[in-house]
Amino acid sequence: FPTRPSYTRSKMMVLEANHWLYQLANVALFLSFISTDVLLLRIVLAIAALFFVLWGILILDISVDTIVWNAVFLMINSSFAAQIAYSRRPIKFVRPEHEDLYENVFSKSGMSRLDFKALCELGQLKSLLNGQRLVEEGSEMNFLSVVSSGSLEAVKSNRRTGEMLRLNQINRHEFVESPEWTLLVSQQQKAQQHRAAASKRARPSLFPVGSVPTTPSPANSVVITNLDDVDDRAAPHLDRFVPIIMGICVVCVTDAIVMQWPVITLTRYVESRPHLITALNLLTGFDVSLKLLRRSVSENAPVLRTPGQETAESVIHPTVPSPLGHNVWLTADVKQKGCKLLNARLEMPDCDISFLLSLAKWRRARNPDYVVQQAHEDMPFLLFVIDGVIATTPYPNAPVQRIEPGNFVGSCEFASAGRGDGERFSSTQTWTLQPSVWLEWEVAELVEALRHNAGLSTAIYYALSGDIAEKYIRVAAPRAPSAESQI
């Protein structure tokens, strides 16, 4: 091979600029360096490789190494660009109800249109008339349903009188069997943990293959009578699948259309797709939280309290002044404790935790009885307790909830604000029981930030749905029947 002549420093020469094909190739490389979109990155890299191939053929008189290497780069980047473009192709749904459900329900979990279209092929739309029953009390949970239009009502028969008692309203874009699905997921998780402990190794699938039988036995069933039955009753049956028995009856109060998925088919489909499991758990968990919250803030129903249980009227003294520190100086131990609690609660990468901390403000109430929010006022902030205890009550004379470190305050209000459907829960009264430290995010600012980060949004709403369920499952109690609650 010819060698490049060596020049002494006194004979250094300035060569002319290379051919325009070489310049275009480097311009394409420059664009790839500043590109933030993966598809655009692959396209400009393929264009750069194409110009280098042309440069090696036309200008360098068939430079074999330049042509071969860049031809390989061209094929690799072109294939990846085609795959990405295909995955981003416009997905059109067969029915307008599918489009409505995706835009208003499933897109909020980060589910792609392609994944939802595949789910639609597994399910079916069912039209119901006013007064028609969708679920019979005592039947097995065979479907997971979401309401596309219309309104339904969950009722339960009174064994003593035979009358039907209203339990909950199921509105448009809400799930019907979300409590039962939550119990099913919890049951499968515990069964998985039991097998992992027995075999000393954990399985990655939420629904192990073969764990869903086609002919479940009603004798080994778990019955959910209302929303308060989402608990640990599946624990004695960790070694096998326990079918779910519906303890309620679901009746249409208007003409309705629902989307239904067979439970067995759905579980077998999502067991190999963890991202779909996460999305469904997020949506159903949030749906259960809203149902529990809707019951807890109902002012028409009487409140049952255990003896000695505190209420807002007995412990709060709103007239007591208490200075609130804004961006106060805190010790490194307190801040480190806050970061650990937030990381444990959200289970996100450090970069996402740092981004959330950059949006938050540190707050400290030096004395107890500092009122964070009065009842019937909008909650403009989402709080995360770091130290101390913050108390909330959904309405006057209601049981007090103690929010301890590692939990959110205002999660219900934030979740309802993120839905954008006009349903807002803002009647909670919040105050400090002890000198407390917390992180504070402005709701509007955080919602706007989450709209541009699908992964972070999914993690936040998943954590909030779990936080809401934990708080309100503890305080929800069966309501005494009244004349107005009977059909």
PDB file of N, CA and C in Angstrom, residues 87-121 125 146-149 172-175 257-259 261 275-276 279-280 282-283 418-419 451 454 458:
ATOM      1  N   SER A  87     -43.249   1.065  14.343  1.00  0.00           N
ATOM      2  CA  SER A  87     -43.878   1.057  15.666  1.00  0.00           C
ATOM      3  C   SER A  87     -44.613   2.360  15.955  1.00  0.00           C
ATOM      4  N   ARG A  88     -44.235   3.447  15.271  1.00  0.00           N
ATOM      5  CA  ARG A  88     -44.899   4.733  15.480  1.00  0.00           C
ATOM      6  C   ARG A  88     -45.958   5.040  14.428  1.00  0.00           C
ATOM      7  N   ARG A  89     -46.280   4.062  13.636  1.00  0.00           N
ATOM      8  CA  ARG A  89     -47.264   4.316  12.591  1.00  0.00           C
ATOM      9  C   ARG A  89     -48.609   4.671  13.216  1.00  0.00           C
ATOM     10  N   PRO A  90     -49.432   5.451  12.547  1.00  0.00           N
ATOM     11  CA  PRO A  90     -50.749   5.798  13.093  1.00  0.00           C
ATOM     12  C   PRO A  90     -51.609   4.552  13.256  1.00  0.00           C
ATOM     13  N   ILE A  91     -52.127   4.362  14.467  1.00  0.00           N
ATOM     14  CA  ILE A  91     -52.977   3.219  14.769  1.00  0.00           C
ATOM     15  C   ILE A  91     -54.421   3.702  14.824  1.00  0.00           C
ATOM     16  N   LYS A  92     -55.251   3.142  13.971  1.00  0.00           N
ATOM     17  CA  LYS A  92     -56.664   3.489  13.955  1.00  0.00           C
ATOM     18  C   LYS A  92     -57.466   2.331  14.538  1.00  0.00           C
ATOM     19  N   PHE A  93     -58.365   2.675  15.441  1.00  0.00           N
ATOM     20  CA  PHE A  93     -59.195   1.671  16.072  1.00  0.00           C
ATOM     21  C   PHE A  93     -60.452   1.426  15.233  1.00  0.00           C
ATOM     22  N   VAL A  94     -60.971   0.210  15.353  1.00  0.00           N
ATOM     23  CA  VAL A  94     -62.131  -0.175  14.552  1.00  0.00           C
ATOM     24  C   VAL A  94     -63.375   0.574  14.993  1.00  0.00           C
ATOM     25  N   ARG A  95     -63.573   0.716  16.292  1.00  0.00           N
ATOM     26  CA  ARG A  95     -64.770   1.331  16.830  1.00  0.00           C
ATOM     27  C   ARG A  95     -64.446   2.667  17.479  1.00  0.00           C
ATOM     28  N   PRO A  96     -65.348   3.642  17.406  1.00  0.00           N
ATOM     29  CA  PRO A  96     -65.102   4.923  18.100  1.00  0.00           C
ATOM     30  C   PRO A  96     -65.047   4.767  19.607  1.00  0.00           C
ATOM     31  N   GLU A  97     -65.705   3.723  20.149  1.00  0.00           N
ATOM     32  CA  GLU A  97     -65.622   3.495  21.598  1.00  0.00           C
ATOM     33  C   GLU A  97     -64.202   3.148  22.012  1.00  0.00           C
ATOM     34  N   HIS A  98     -63.478   2.434  21.156  1.00  0.00           N
ATOM     35  CA  HIS A  98     -62.086   2.109  21.463  1.00  0.00           C
ATOM     36  C   HIS A  98     -61.238   3.378  21.521  1.00  0.00           C
ATOM     37  N   GLU A  99     -61.439   4.267  20.579  1.00  0.00           N
ATOM     38  CA  GLU A  99     -60.699   5.531  20.574  1.00  0.00           C
ATOM     39  C   GLU A  99     -61.009   6.341  21.827  1.00  0.00           C
ATOM     40  N   ASP A 100     -62.274   6.379  22.218  1.00  0.00           N
ATOM     41  CA  ASP A 100     -62.673   7.131  23.406  1.00  0.00           C
ATOM     42  C   ASP A 100     -62.040   6.551  24.663  1.00  0.00           C
ATOM     43  N   LEU A 101     -62.050   5.226  24.800  1.00  0.00           N
ATOM     44  CA  LEU A 101     -61.456   4.596  25.978  1.00  0.00           C
ATOM     45  C   LEU A 101     -59.954   4.810  26.030  1.00  0.00           C
ATOM     46  N   TYR A 102     -59.302   4.749  24.875  1.00  0.00           N
ATOM     47  CA  TYR A 102     -57.851   4.941  24.882  1.00  0.00           C
ATOM     48  C   TYR A 102     -57.487   6.369  25.282  1.00  0.00           C
ATOM     49  N   GLU A 103     -58.147   7.347  24.691  1.00  0.00           N
ATOM     50  CA  GLU A 103     -57.794   8.740  24.957  1.00  0.00           C
ATOM     51  C   GLU A 103     -58.094   9.153  26.390  1.00  0.00           C
ATOM     52  N   ASN A 104     -59.162   8.622  26.975  1.00  0.00           N
ATOM     53  CA  ASN A 104     -59.598   9.086  28.286  1.00  0.00           C
ATOM     54  C   ASN A 104     -59.201   8.172  29.436  1.00  0.00           C
ATOM     55  N   VAL A 105     -58.773   6.941  29.145  1.00  0.00           N
ATOM     56  CA  VAL A 105     -58.443   6.011  30.223  1.00  0.00           C
ATOM     57  C   VAL A 105     -57.038   5.443  30.048  1.00  0.00           C
ATOM     58  N   PHE A 106     -56.830   4.655  29.011  1.00  0.00           N
ATOM     59  CA  PHE A 106     -55.624   3.834  28.926  1.00  0.00           C
ATOM     60  C   PHE A 106     -54.382   4.627  28.542  1.00  0.00           C
ATOM     61  N   SER A 107     -54.528   5.728  27.835  1.00  0.00           N
ATOM     62  CA  SER A 107     -53.350   6.525  27.487  1.00  0.00           C
ATOM     63  C   SER A 107     -52.707   7.140  28.717  1.00  0.00           C
ATOM     64  N   LYS A 108     -53.473   7.344  29.798  1.00  0.00           N
ATOM     65  CA  LYS A 108     -52.930   7.949  31.009  1.00  0.00           C
ATOM     66  C   LYS A 108     -51.953   7.033  31.720  1.00  0.00           C
ATOM     67  N   SER A 109     -51.981   5.738  31.407  1.00  0.00           N
ATOM     68  CA  SER A 109     -51.050   4.793  32.030  1.00  0.00           C
ATOM     69  C   SER A 109     -49.777   4.618  31.223  1.00  0.00           C
ATOM     70  N   GLY A 110     -49.638   5.336  30.104  1.00  0.00           N
ATOM     71  CA  GLY A 110     -48.478   5.169  29.248  1.00  0.00           C
ATOM     72  C   GLY A 110     -48.593   4.038  28.254  1.00  0.00           C
ATOM     73  N   MET A 111     -49.757   3.401  28.155  1.00  0.00           N
ATOM     74  CA  MET A 111     -49.948   2.305  27.208  1.00  0.00           C
ATOM     75  C   MET A 111     -49.981   2.855  25.782  1.00  0.00           C
ATOM     76  N   SER A 112     -49.290   2.195  24.875  1.00  0.00           N
ATOM     77  CA  SER A 112     -49.251   2.635  23.485  1.00  0.00           C
ATOM     78  C   SER A 112     -50.535   2.251  22.768  1.00  0.00           C
ATOM     79  N   ARG A 113     -50.791   2.927  21.659  1.00  0.00           N
ATOM     80  CA  ARG A 113     -51.974   2.615  20.858  1.00  0.00           C
ATOM     81  C   ARG A 113     -51.900   1.198  20.301  1.00  0.00           C
ATOM     82  N   LEU A 114     -50.696   0.753  19.971  1.00  0.00           N
ATOM     83  CA  LEU A 114     -50.529  -0.600  19.437  1.00  0.00           C
ATOM     84  C   LEU A 114     -50.898  -1.645  20.481  1.00  0.00           C
ATOM     85  N   ASP A 115     -50.459  -1.437  21.743  1.00  0.00           N
ATOM     86  CA  ASP A 115     -50.792  -2.380  22.805  1.00  0.00           C
ATOM     87  C   ASP A 115     -52.291  -2.393  23.080  1.00  0.00           C
ATOM     88  N   PHE A 116     -52.912  -1.220  23.061  1.00  0.00           N
ATOM     89  CA  PHE A 116     -54.345  -1.181  23.338  1.00  0.00           C
ATOM     90  C   PHE A 116     -55.143  -1.813  22.194  1.00  0.00           C
ATOM     91  N   LYS A 117     -54.670  -1.646  20.974  1.00  0.00           N
ATOM     92  CA  LYS A 117     -55.352  -2.297  19.861  1.00  0.00           C
ATOM     93  C   LYS A 117     -55.311  -3.814  20.008  1.00  0.00           C
ATOM     94  N   ALA A 118     -54.163  -4.334  20.476  1.00  0.00           N
ATOM     95  CA  ALA A 118     -54.073  -5.773  20.715  1.00  0.00           C
ATOM     96  C   ALA A 118     -55.029  -6.208  21.824  1.00  0.00           C
ATOM     97  N   LEU A 119     -55.176  -5.374  22.860  1.00  0.00           N
ATOM     98  CA  LEU A 119     -56.127  -5.684  23.922  1.00  0.00           C
ATOM     99  C   LEU A 119     -57.564  -5.664  23.404  1.00  0.00           C
ATOM    100  N   CYS A 120     -57.851  -4.704  22.504  1.00  0.00           N
ATOM    101  CA  CYS A 120     -59.210  -4.630  21.952  1.00  0.00           C
ATOM    102  C   CYS A 120     -59.567  -5.886  21.177  1.00  0.00           C
ATOM    103  N   GLU A 121     -58.567  -6.502  20.545  1.00  0.00           N
ATOM    104  CA  GLU A 121     -58.832  -7.730  19.805  1.00  0.00           C
ATOM    105  C   GLU A 121     -59.155  -8.891  20.734  1.00  0.00           C
ATOM    106  N   LEU A 125     -67.146  -5.356  22.908  1.00  0.00           N
ATOM    107  CA  LEU A 125     -68.067  -4.333  23.379  1.00  0.00           C
ATOM    108  C   LEU A 125     -69.433  -4.957  23.622  1.00  0.00           C
ATOM    109  N   VAL A 146     -64.835  -2.143  31.592  1.00  0.00           N
ATOM    110  CA  VAL A 146     -64.705  -0.695  31.747  1.00  0.00           C
ATOM    111  C   VAL A 146     -65.872  -0.061  31.000  1.00  0.00           C
ATOM    112  N   VAL A 147     -66.447   0.981  31.594  1.00  0.00           N
ATOM    113  CA  VAL A 147     -67.644   1.607  31.045  1.00  0.00           C
ATOM    114  C   VAL A 147     -67.234   2.610  29.973  1.00  0.00           C
ATOM    115  N   SER A 148     -67.748   2.435  28.772  1.00  0.00           N
ATOM    116  CA  SER A 148     -67.494   3.377  27.682  1.00  0.00           C
ATOM    117  C   SER A 148     -68.507   4.511  27.678  1.00  0.00           C
ATOM    118  N   SER A 149     -69.747   4.212  27.932  1.00  0.00           N
ATOM    119  CA  SER A 149     -70.788   5.236  28.009  1.00  0.00           C
ATOM    120  C   SER A 149     -71.883   4.737  28.930  1.00  0.00           C
ATOM    121  N   ARG A 172     -68.960   6.726  33.684  1.00  0.00           N
ATOM    122  CA  ARG A 172     -68.251   6.557  32.420  1.00  0.00           C
ATOM    123  C   ARG A 172     -66.741   6.578  32.646  1.00  0.00           C
ATOM    124  N   HIS A 173     -66.027   5.746  31.916  1.00  0.00           N
ATOM    125  CA  HIS A 173     -64.570   5.630  31.964  1.00  0.00           C
ATOM    126  C   HIS A 173     -64.089   5.057  33.295  1.00  0.00           C
ATOM    127  N   GLU A 174     -64.923   4.314  33.994  1.00  0.00           N
ATOM    128  CA  GLU A 174     -64.519   3.643  35.223  1.00  0.00           C
ATOM    129  C   GLU A 174     -64.658   2.135  35.055  1.00  0.00           C
ATOM    130  N   PHE A 175     -63.858   1.404  35.813  1.00  0.00           N
ATOM    131  CA  PHE A 175     -63.884  -0.055  35.755  1.00  0.00           C
ATOM    132  C   PHE A 175     -65.009  -0.591  36.639  1.00  0.00           C
ATOM    133  N   ILE A 257     -72.715   1.129  27.369  1.00  0.00           N
ATOM    134  CA  ILE A 257     -71.829   0.296  26.553  1.00  0.00           C
ATOM    135  C   ILE A 257     -70.573   0.037  27.374  1.00  0.00           C
ATOM    136  N   VAL A 258     -70.193  -1.215  27.540  1.00  0.00           N
ATOM    137  CA  VAL A 258     -69.012  -1.573  28.310  1.00  0.00           C
ATOM    138  C   VAL A 258     -68.071  -2.394  27.440  1.00  0.00           C
ATOM    139  N   MET A 259     -66.776  -2.262  27.721  1.00  0.00           N
ATOM    140  CA  MET A 259     -65.748  -3.072  27.085  1.00  0.00           C
ATOM    141  C   MET A 259     -65.349  -4.161  28.055  1.00  0.00           C
ATOM    142  N   TRP A 261     -63.145  -7.869  28.911  1.00  0.00           N
ATOM    143  CA  TRP A 261     -62.076  -8.815  28.599  1.00  0.00           C
ATOM    144  C   TRP A 261     -62.253 -10.049  29.465  1.00  0.00           C
ATOM    145  N   HIS A 275     -45.096  -4.721  31.046  1.00  0.00           N
ATOM    146  CA  HIS A 275     -45.521  -3.327  30.939  1.00  0.00           C
ATOM    147  C   HIS A 275     -47.043  -3.215  30.904  1.00  0.00           C
ATOM    148  N   LEU A 276     -47.733  -4.212  30.359  1.00  0.00           N
ATOM    149  CA  LEU A 276     -49.194  -4.197  30.373  1.00  0.00           C
ATOM    150  C   LEU A 276     -49.733  -4.508  31.762  1.00  0.00           C
ATOM    151  N   ALA A 279     -49.504  -1.266  33.633  1.00  0.00           N
ATOM    152  CA  ALA A 279     -50.532  -0.316  33.199  1.00  0.00           C
ATOM    153  C   ALA A 279     -51.898  -0.679  33.762  1.00  0.00           C
ATOM    154  N   LEU A 280     -52.272  -1.959  33.699  1.00  0.00           N
ATOM    155  CA  LEU A 280     -53.570  -2.372  34.224  1.00  0.00           C
ATOM    156  C   LEU A 280     -53.645  -2.220  35.733  1.00  0.00           C
ATOM    157  N   LEU A 282     -52.035  -0.024  37.486  1.00  0.00           N
ATOM    158  CA  LEU A 282     -52.142   1.413  37.736  1.00  0.00           C
ATOM    159  C   LEU A 282     -53.576   1.884  37.567  1.00  0.00           C
ATOM    160  N   LEU A 283     -54.221   1.513  36.472  1.00  0.00           N
ATOM    161  CA  LEU A 283     -55.570   1.991  36.184  1.00  0.00           C
ATOM    162  C   LEU A 283     -56.591   1.426  37.171  1.00  0.00           C
ATOM    163  N   GLY A 418     -55.208  15.317  37.908  1.00  0.00           N
ATOM    164  CA  GLY A 418     -54.550  14.757  36.741  1.00  0.00           C
ATOM    165  C   GLY A 418     -55.496  14.084  35.775  1.00  0.00           C
ATOM    166  N   ARG A 419     -56.695  13.680  36.255  1.00  0.00           N
ATOM    167  CA  ARG A 419     -57.659  13.037  35.362  1.00  0.00           C
ATOM    168  C   ARG A 419     -58.186  14.019  34.326  1.00  0.00           C
ATOM    169  N   ARG A 451     -46.649  15.503  32.050  1.00  0.00           N
ATOM    170  CA  ARG A 451     -47.180  15.336  30.693  1.00  0.00           C
ATOM    171  C   ARG A 451     -46.080  15.114  29.671  1.00  0.00           C
ATOM    172  N   ALA A 454     -43.556  10.270  30.153  1.00  0.00           N
ATOM    173  CA  ALA A 454     -44.519   9.185  30.335  1.00  0.00           C
ATOM    174  C   ALA A 454     -44.077   8.204  31.420  1.00  0.00           C
ATOM    175  N   THR A 458     -46.173   7.526  34.891  1.00  0.00           N
ATOM    176  CA  THR A 458     -46.684   6.211  35.281  1.00  0.00           C
ATOM    177  C   THR A 458     -46.246   5.848  36.687  1.00  0.00           C
TER     178      THR A 458
END
